[in-house]
mmCIF file of C-alpha atoms in Angstrom:
data_model
loop_
_atom_site.group_PDB
_atom_site.id
_atom_site.type_symbol
_atom_site.label_atom_id
_atom_site.label_comp_id
_atom_site.label_asym_id
_atom_site.label_seq_id
_atom_site.Cartn_x
_atom_site.Cartn_y
_atom_site.Cartn_z
ATOM 1 C CA MET A 1 34.458 -22.069 0.434
ATOM 2 C CA LYS A 2 31.359 -23.726 1.952
ATOM 3 C CA THR A 3 30.879 -20.611 4.116
ATOM 4 C CA LEU A 4 31.163 -18.244 1.127
ATOM 5 C CA PHE A 5 28.554 -20.142 -0.732
ATOM 6 C CA SER A 6 26.201 -20.193 1.855
ATOM 7 C CA LYS A 7 26.552 -16.370 2.446
ATOM 8 C CA ILE A 8 26.247 -15.793 -1.319
ATOM 9 C CA THR A 9 22.980 -18.073 -1.475
ATOM 10 C CA ALA A 10 21.746 -16.206 1.554
ATOM 11 C CA ILE A 11 22.157 -12.802 0.026
ATOM 12 C CA ALA A 12 20.477 -13.922 -3.031
ATOM 13 C CA LEU A 13 17.498 -15.440 -1.196
ATOM 14 C CA ALA A 14 17.100 -12.118 0.689
ATOM 15 C CA VAL A 15 17.236 -10.088 -2.532
ATOM 16 C CA ILE A 16 14.466 -12.374 -4.220
ATOM 17 C CA CYS A 17 12.340 -12.101 -1.085
ATOM 18 C CA VAL A 18 12.520 -8.214 -1.098
ATOM 19 C CA TYR A 19 11.949 -8.034 -4.816
ATOM 20 C CA CYS A 20 8.854 -10.099 -4.460
ATOM 21 C CA LEU A 21 7.283 -7.813 -1.564
ATOM 22 C CA THR A 22 7.996 -4.790 -3.617
ATOM 23 C CA VAL A 23 6.397 -6.003 -6.763
ATOM 24 C CA SER A 24 3.241 -7.102 -4.784
ATOM 25 C CA ALA A 25 2.855 -3.480 -3.152
ATOM 26 C CA PHE A 26 2.197 -1.718 -6.725
ATOM 27 C CA ALA A 27 -1.142 -1.900 -7.970
ATOM 28 C CA GLN A 28 -2.142 -2.807 -11.579
ATOM 29 C CA MET A 29 -3.325 0.189 -13.256
ATOM 30 C CA ASP A 30 -6.339 0.313 -15.263
ATOM 31 C CA TYR A 31 -7.004 4.092 -14.781
ATOM 32 C CA SER A 32 -6.324 6.829 -17.530
ATOM 33 C CA ASP A 33 -5.642 9.589 -14.841
ATOM 34 C CA THR A 34 -3.498 7.511 -12.495
ATOM 35 C CA ASN A 35 -0.052 6.551 -12.999
ATOM 36 C CA GLN A 36 0.504 4.474 -9.694
ATOM 37 C CA ILE A 37 -0.902 3.550 -6.514
ATOM 38 C CA THR A 38 1.628 2.146 -3.973
ATOM 39 C CA PHE A 39 0.810 0.356 -0.730
ATOM 40 C CA SER A 40 2.962 -0.593 2.244
ATOM 41 C CA LEU A 41 1.380 -2.328 5.191
ATOM 42 C CA SER A 42 3.557 -3.371 8.116
ATOM 43 C CA PHE A 43 2.997 -4.563 11.726
ATOM 44 C CA TYR A 44 4.633 -3.986 15.052
ATOM 45 C CA LEU A 45 3.666 -4.580 18.643
ATOM 46 C CA ASN A 46 -0.015 -4.962 17.643
ATOM 47 C CA SER A 47 -0.029 -1.891 15.666
ATOM 48 C CA ALA A 48 -0.085 -1.610 11.732
ATOM 49 C CA SER A 49 1.639 1.154 9.824
ATOM 50 C CA CYS A 50 -0.371 2.096 6.831
ATOM 51 C CA PHE A 51 1.038 3.776 3.636
ATOM 52 C CA VAL A 52 -0.655 4.741 0.485
ATOM 53 C CA GLU A 53 0.770 6.969 -2.173
ATOM 54 C CA ILE A 54 -1.273 7.892 -5.495
ATOM 55 C CA LYS A 55 0.376 9.436 -8.264
ATOM 56 C CA GLY A 56 -1.800 11.087 -10.860
ATOM 57 C CA ALA A 57 -0.768 11.129 -14.678
ATOM 58 C CA THR A 58 0.667 14.305 -16.217
ATOM 59 C CA GLY A 59 -1.926 17.210 -16.139
ATOM 60 C CA THR A 60 -3.582 15.947 -12.735
ATOM 61 C CA THR A 61 -4.450 19.185 -10.869
ATOM 62 C CA SER A 62 -5.564 17.594 -7.633
ATOM 63 C CA ILE A 63 -6.558 14.473 -5.751
ATOM 64 C CA SER A 64 -9.667 14.628 -3.674
ATOM 65 C CA ASP A 65 -12.522 12.617 -1.443
ATOM 66 C CA CYS A 66 -9.667 10.099 -0.727
ATOM 67 C CA THR A 67 -10.475 7.484 2.202
ATOM 68 C CA VAL A 68 -7.980 4.784 3.389
ATOM 69 C CA THR A 69 -9.245 2.068 5.286
ATOM 70 C CA LEU A 70 -7.849 -0.806 7.108
ATOM 71 C CA THR A 71 -10.009 -3.858 7.629
ATOM 72 C CA ASP A 72 -9.577 -7.486 8.960
ATOM 73 C CA SER A 73 -10.443 -10.534 7.150
ATOM 74 C CA ASN A 74 -13.839 -10.611 8.469
ATOM 75 C CA GLY A 75 -14.396 -7.283 6.728
ATOM 76 C CA ASN A 76 -14.650 -5.244 10.193
ATOM 77 C CA GLU A 77 -13.079 -1.946 10.157
ATOM 78 C CA VAL A 78 -10.030 -1.702 12.081
ATOM 79 C CA LYS A 79 -9.545 2.344 11.242
ATOM 80 C CA SER A 80 -10.494 4.573 8.471
ATOM 81 C CA TRP A 81 -9.133 7.967 7.519
ATOM 82 C CA GLY A 82 -11.278 10.069 5.106
ATOM 83 C CA GLY A 83 -11.687 13.411 3.685
ATOM 84 C CA LEU A 84 -7.889 13.396 2.605
ATOM 85 C CA SER A 85 -7.082 15.642 -0.426
ATOM 86 C CA VAL A 86 -4.180 17.291 -2.107
ATOM 87 C CA THR A 87 -3.554 20.081 -4.724
ATOM 88 C CA GLY A 88 -1.163 18.599 -6.989
ATOM 89 C CA SER A 89 -0.590 15.139 -8.749
ATOM 90 C CA LYS A 90 0.594 13.280 -5.748
ATOM 91 C CA LEU A 91 -1.172 12.240 -2.488
ATOM 92 C CA THR A 92 0.625 10.436 0.333
ATOM 93 C CA VAL A 93 -1.073 9.014 3.402
ATOM 94 C CA SER A 94 0.847 7.542 6.376
ATOM 95 C CA LYS A 95 -0.909 6.445 9.463
ATOM 96 C CA THR A 96 -1.064 3.919 12.199
ATOM 97 C CA ALA A 97 -3.684 1.760 13.524
ATOM 98 C CA SER A 98 -3.632 -0.244 16.893
ATOM 99 C CA GLY A 99 -5.451 -3.297 17.838
ATOM 100 C CA VAL A 100 -4.111 -5.648 15.069
ATOM 101 C CA GLU A 101 -3.453 -9.260 16.194
ATOM 102 C CA HIS A 102 -0.738 -11.765 15.034
ATOM 103 C CA GLY A 103 -1.868 -14.368 12.538
ATOM 104 C CA LYS A 104 -4.592 -12.597 11.209
ATOM 105 C CA THR A 105 -5.055 -10.987 7.673
ATOM 106 C CA TYR A 106 -5.500 -6.992 7.054
ATOM 107 C CA THR A 107 -6.694 -5.317 3.883
ATOM 108 C CA LEU A 108 -5.608 -1.560 3.281
ATOM 109 C CA SER A 109 -7.767 -0.183 0.760
ATOM 110 C CA VAL A 110 -8.022 3.234 -0.927
ATOM 111 C CA THR A 111 -10.580 5.164 -2.840
ATOM 112 C CA ALA A 112 -9.990 8.637 -4.546
ATOM 113 C CA THR A 113 -11.048 11.047 -7.159
ATOM 114 C CA ILE A 114 -8.464 12.027 -9.630
ATOM 115 C CA HIS A 115 -9.015 15.740 -11.405
ATOM 116 C CA ARG A 116 -7.093 15.917 -14.632
ATOM 117 C CA ASN A 117 -7.662 17.896 -17.796
ATOM 118 C CA GLY A 118 -11.024 19.045 -16.769
ATOM 119 C CA GLU A 119 -12.598 15.639 -16.066
ATOM 120 C CA SER A 120 -12.640 13.456 -12.628
ATOM 121 C CA GLU A 121 -11.978 9.668 -12.481
ATOM 122 C CA ILE A 122 -12.571 7.686 -9.219
ATOM 123 C CA VAL A 123 -9.776 5.052 -8.547
ATOM 124 C CA SER A 124 -10.066 2.275 -5.858
ATOM 125 C CA ASP A 125 -7.710 -0.434 -5.021
ATOM 126 C CA SER A 126 -6.505 -2.461 -1.867
ATOM 127 C CA PHE A 127 -3.551 -4.405 -0.673
ATOM 128 C CA THR A 128 -3.668 -7.477 1.650
ATOM 129 C CA ARG A 129 -0.924 -8.754 4.301
ATOM 130 C CA VAL A 130 -0.896 -11.309 7.054
ATOM 131 C CA TYR A 131 0.345 -10.160 10.508
ATOM 132 C CA ASN A 132 3.051 -12.770 11.097
#
């Protein structure tokens, strides 16, 4: 009985942890032309896997001038990818950066221009995580 209770408790805690990590990866939206910006930043063997997805609102025709940047806690640029664009309403960027170090904090940021209904809106957001 004690083993079953321990297993259920462990599973419940794991689900709560996954839920908390997922919630923190979604940006709060204060833009009229963007539905969602999703971030994922993971680390393995001194490399960072960087993922950003921007979803434009209905009527978005393109996303342009996108730059994704990984910086350390001192503001030093680790890696940057610029000139990214897409025709359509969803831009997905998945890149890898090397040279990250255990115990340091890293920020993944994005800036892009959303084109919708004949107008343009610049969006910008970021996500921070510690390499443990």
